[in-house]
Amino acid sequence: MIPVIAAAITLGASLGASGLALAGTTSIDIGYDNVGIRLGNGISASVPSGKLTVGHAFGTTNYGVGFDLVDGAGNGLTYQHLQVSADKLLPFDGGKLSPEVMIGGSRVGIAGGNSYHVSTAYAGFGASYSYPIGRYVSLDGNAAMGRDFATHVTGLHAVGGLFYQAGAAVDFGGAGPGMFTVGYEYRHLPISISNGIHLDTSGFQARYDITF
């Protein structure tokens, strides 16, 4: 897990440096994600993971792009997840609404990932909403849906289907130079319906975000 996260942090730093040449702000978010994995074929375990998020908001137009990487290993499993998204920030009912499009992928390896693995890519659209409930506290919610494709299960024919995800979080500002967040996220990715294999992940997250 460490080499991938280290490489991602290097990428995030380079993106942040290039972002300085653009009008807008760059944020880097590093945290812990305890991912619960269920494959629907009797495999169910939790995987401790690191999570890196890099985002950039462009000027006063409130357009943004984001890059999420989760990498973890434990309980006989390895897990990697990558998502890239683009959104538009809109004031709405006292909060901030962000419609977005996304593309991503997930992979679970069993027994070190050498003998058996499940993987899929997906694309879709969704929205997130952030609402302040105090000077330093805000509530966030998000949901998305779309289609997963490029599914693969070792030794089986796999066809994807409708994917969906949702999450909620609480943001705490005033904690040093950045913001501390705790949250939960659930994602369902159908892999091979005929074989009853799907990739369900549910993660409890704690992370710290700095914007510059």
Short mmCIF file of C-alpha atoms in Angstrom, two decimals:
data_model
loop_
_atom_site.label_atom_id
_atom_site.label_comp_id
_atom_site.label_asym_id
_atom_site.label_seq_id
_atom_site.Cartn_x
_atom_site.Cartn_y
_atom_site.Cartn_z
CA MET A 1 0.00 0.00 0.00
CA ILE A 2 2.76 2.48 0.89
CA PRO A 3 4.46 2.67 -2.57
CA VAL A 4 1.16 3.42 -4.32
CA ILE A 5 0.16 6.09 -1.80
CA ALA A 6 3.66 7.62 -1.95
CA ALA A 7 3.45 7.78 -5.74
CA ALA A 8 -0.02 9.29 -5.52
CA ILE A 9 1.18 11.93 -3.06
CA THR A 10 3.97 12.83 -5.49
CA LEU A 11 1.36 13.12 -8.24
CA GLY A 12 -0.84 15.23 -6.00
CA ALA A 13 2.06 17.55 -5.22
CA SER A 14 2.85 17.96 -8.91
CA LEU A 15 -0.80 18.66 -9.67
CA GLY A 16 -0.85 21.21 -6.88
CA ALA A 17 2.30 22.86 -8.21
CA SER A 18 0.86 23.05 -11.71
CA GLY A 19 -2.37 24.35 -10.21
CA LEU A 20 -0.48 27.38 -8.94
CA ALA A 21 -0.13 28.43 -12.56
CA LEU A 22 -3.92 28.31 -12.93
CA ALA A 23 -6.46 30.67 -11.44
CA GLY A 24 -8.19 28.90 -8.56
CA THR A 25 -7.41 26.76 -5.54
CA THR A 26 -5.95 23.29 -5.05
CA SER A 27 -6.79 20.97 -2.17
CA ILE A 28 -5.01 17.84 -0.93
CA ASP A 29 -6.86 15.44 1.35
CA ILE A 30 -5.14 12.49 3.08
CA GLY A 31 -6.90 10.06 5.36
CA TYR A 32 -7.84 6.56 6.52
CA ASP A 33 -10.59 4.42 5.01
CA ASN A 34 -11.70 1.15 6.60
CA VAL A 35 -13.28 -0.61 3.60
CA GLY A 36 -15.75 -3.43 4.10
CA ILE A 37 -15.79 -5.71 1.02
CA ARG A 38 -18.50 -8.19 0.00
CA LEU A 39 -18.19 -10.07 -3.29
CA GLY A 40 -21.42 -12.08 -3.11
CA ASN A 41 -19.60 -15.42 -3.45
CA GLY A 42 -18.83 -15.95 0.23
CA ILE A 43 -15.92 -13.50 0.41
CA SER A 44 -16.49 -10.80 3.01
CA ALA A 45 -13.80 -8.89 4.91
CA SER A 46 -12.62 -5.46 5.95
CA VAL A 47 -9.48 -3.89 4.50
CA PRO A 48 -7.65 -0.99 6.18
CA SER A 49 -6.72 1.52 3.48
CA GLY A 50 -5.14 4.89 2.87
CA LYS A 51 -7.00 7.49 0.83
CA LEU A 52 -5.69 10.43 -1.16
CA THR A 53 -7.88 13.08 -2.79
CA VAL A 54 -6.54 15.91 -4.95
CA GLY A 55 -8.90 18.59 -6.24
CA HIS A 56 -8.69 21.86 -8.11
CA ALA A 57 -11.34 24.58 -8.43
CA PHE A 58 -10.93 26.87 -11.41
CA GLY A 59 -11.15 30.59 -10.66
CA THR A 60 -14.51 32.16 -9.94
CA THR A 61 -16.40 29.86 -12.32
CA ASN A 62 -16.70 27.20 -9.59
CA TYR A 63 -15.82 24.37 -11.94
CA GLY A 64 -13.69 21.68 -10.36
CA VAL A 65 -11.91 18.39 -10.99
CA GLY A 66 -11.06 15.70 -8.47
CA PHE A 67 -8.83 12.63 -8.21
CA ASP A 68 -9.43 9.93 -5.56
CA LEU A 69 -7.16 6.98 -4.83
CA VAL A 70 -7.76 4.29 -2.19
CA ASP A 71 -5.15 1.58 -1.60
CA GLY A 72 -5.25 -1.08 1.11
CA ALA A 73 -4.47 -4.64 2.18
CA GLY A 74 -5.59 -6.88 5.01
CA ASN A 75 -7.47 -10.05 5.92
CA GLY A 76 -6.14 -11.86 2.85
CA LEU A 77 -7.33 -9.18 0.41
CA THR A 78 -5.83 -6.28 -1.49
CA TYR A 79 -8.01 -3.38 -2.62
CA GLN A 80 -7.46 -0.48 -5.00
CA HIS A 81 -9.96 2.14 -6.10
CA LEU A 82 -9.48 5.13 -8.39
CA GLN A 83 -12.02 7.79 -9.38
CA VAL A 84 -11.72 10.96 -11.45
CA SER A 85 -14.57 13.48 -11.44
CA ALA A 86 -15.56 16.91 -12.70
CA ASP A 87 -18.20 19.08 -11.09
CA LYS A 88 -19.89 22.48 -11.08
CA LEU A 89 -20.48 24.27 -7.75
CA LEU A 90 -23.88 25.97 -7.42
CA PRO A 91 -25.32 27.89 -4.43
CA PHE A 92 -28.59 26.21 -3.40
CA ASP A 93 -30.93 26.78 -0.44
CA GLY A 94 -28.19 28.07 1.87
CA GLY A 95 -25.71 25.37 0.92
CA LYS A 96 -23.66 24.27 -2.07
CA LEU A 97 -24.89 21.82 -4.71
CA SER A 98 -22.35 20.15 -7.02
CA PRO A 99 -23.57 18.10 -10.01
CA GLU A 100 -20.75 15.90 -11.30
CA VAL A 101 -19.66 13.31 -13.85
CA MET A 102 -17.19 10.59 -12.96
CA ILE A 103 -15.21 7.62 -14.19
CA GLY A 104 -13.41 5.12 -12.01
CA GLY A 105 -12.40 1.58 -11.30
CA SER A 106 -12.01 -0.94 -8.46
CA ARG A 107 -9.95 -4.09 -7.99
CA VAL A 108 -9.95 -6.75 -5.25
CA GLY A 109 -7.21 -9.36 -5.10
CA ILE A 110 -7.47 -12.53 -3.05
CA ALA A 111 -4.39 -14.32 -1.64
CA GLY A 112 -2.16 -11.39 -2.51
CA GLY A 113 -3.91 -10.80 -5.82
CA ASN A 114 -1.88 -13.50 -7.62
CA SER A 115 -4.38 -16.34 -7.84
CA TYR A 116 -7.79 -14.65 -8.06
CA HIS A 117 -9.04 -11.12 -8.55
CA VAL A 118 -12.19 -9.16 -9.36
CA SER A 119 -12.03 -5.84 -11.17
CA THR A 120 -14.31 -3.40 -12.96
CA ALA A 121 -14.44 0.11 -14.40
CA TYR A 122 -17.47 2.39 -14.26
CA ALA A 123 -18.78 5.76 -15.43
CA GLY A 124 -21.74 7.80 -14.29
CA PHE A 125 -23.14 11.03 -12.92
CA GLY A 126 -24.34 12.29 -9.58
CA ALA A 127 -24.39 15.22 -7.18
CA SER A 128 -23.18 16.26 -3.75
CA TYR A 129 -24.62 18.80 -1.33
CA SER A 130 -22.92 20.63 1.54
CA TYR A 131 -24.89 22.58 4.14
CA PRO A 132 -23.38 24.62 7.01
CA ILE A 133 -24.92 24.08 10.44
CA GLY A 134 -22.52 26.33 12.32
CA ARG A 135 -19.46 28.50 11.92
CA TYR A 136 -17.10 25.53 11.65
CA VAL A 137 -19.39 22.56 10.93
CA SER A 138 -21.15 21.45 7.75
CA LEU A 139 -23.03 18.35 6.64
CA ASP A 140 -22.33 16.69 3.29
CA GLY A 141 -24.26 14.14 1.25
CA ASN A 142 -23.66 12.60 -2.16
CA ALA A 143 -25.18 10.07 -4.55
CA ALA A 144 -24.34 8.80 -8.03
CA MET A 145 -25.31 6.11 -10.52
CA GLY A 146 -24.20 4.83 -13.90
CA ARG A 147 -22.86 1.75 -15.64
CA ASP A 148 -19.91 -0.49 -14.87
CA PHE A 149 -17.97 -2.16 -17.67
CA ALA A 150 -14.63 -3.91 -18.38
CA THR A 151 -15.57 -6.35 -15.62
CA HIS A 152 -13.23 -9.25 -14.91
CA VAL A 153 -13.35 -12.27 -12.62
CA THR A 154 -10.54 -14.79 -12.80
CA GLY A 155 -11.82 -17.87 -14.62
CA LEU A 156 -15.35 -16.57 -15.27
CA HIS A 157 -17.25 -14.65 -17.93
CA ALA A 158 -18.37 -11.34 -16.42
CA VAL A 159 -20.86 -8.69 -17.59
CA GLY A 160 -21.48 -5.51 -15.62
CA GLY A 161 -24.65 -3.54 -15.01
CA LEU A 162 -26.07 -0.59 -13.06
CA PHE A 163 -23.74 0.80 -10.40
CA TYR A 164 -24.73 3.18 -7.62
CA GLN A 165 -23.04 4.84 -4.68
CA ALA A 166 -23.94 7.19 -1.84
CA GLY A 167 -22.23 8.78 1.13
CA ALA A 168 -22.49 11.24 3.98
CA ALA A 169 -19.93 13.20 5.98
CA VAL A 170 -19.45 15.88 8.63
CA ASP A 171 -16.82 18.57 8.07
CA PHE A 172 -15.11 20.34 10.96
CA GLY A 173 -13.34 23.60 10.13
CA GLY A 174 -11.16 25.62 12.46
CA ALA A 175 -8.92 22.57 13.06
CA GLY A 176 -5.57 24.14 12.20
CA PRO A 177 -4.94 25.27 8.63
CA GLY A 178 -7.36 22.76 7.09
CA MET A 179 -10.57 20.81 7.64
CA PHE A 180 -11.16 17.48 9.35
CA THR A 181 -13.85 15.16 7.93
CA VAL A 182 -15.48 11.95 9.12
CA GLY A 183 -17.86 10.09 6.85
CA TYR A 184 -19.27 6.93 5.33
CA GLU A 185 -19.55 5.76 1.71
CA TYR A 186 -21.27 2.80 0.06
CA ARG A 187 -20.76 1.57 -3.51
CA HIS A 188 -22.43 -1.29 -5.45
CA LEU A 189 -20.78 -2.63 -8.61
CA PRO A 190 -22.40 -5.62 -10.37
CA ILE A 191 -19.70 -7.87 -11.80
CA SER A 192 -21.28 -11.12 -13.02
CA ILE A 193 -25.01 -11.31 -12.40
CA SER A 194 -25.26 -14.86 -13.76
CA ASN A 195 -22.72 -16.03 -11.18
CA GLY A 196 -24.05 -13.88 -8.35
CA ILE A 197 -20.82 -11.88 -8.07
CA HIS A 198 -20.89 -8.20 -7.21
CA LEU A 199 -18.50 -5.85 -5.50
CA ASP A 200 -20.11 -4.03 -2.57
CA THR A 201 -17.86 -1.74 -0.56
CA SER A 202 -18.74 0.28 2.52
CA GLY A 203 -16.14 2.52 4.07
CA PHE A 204 -15.82 4.55 7.26
CA GLN A 205 -13.45 7.43 6.57
CA ALA A 206 -11.46 10.00 8.54
CA ARG A 207 -9.36 12.52 6.64
CA TYR A 208 -7.76 15.96 6.75
CA ASP A 209 -7.95 18.48 3.93
CA ILE A 210 -5.71 21.48 3.22
CA THR A 211 -6.53 24.04 0.52
CA PHE A 212 -4.00 26.45 -0.93
#
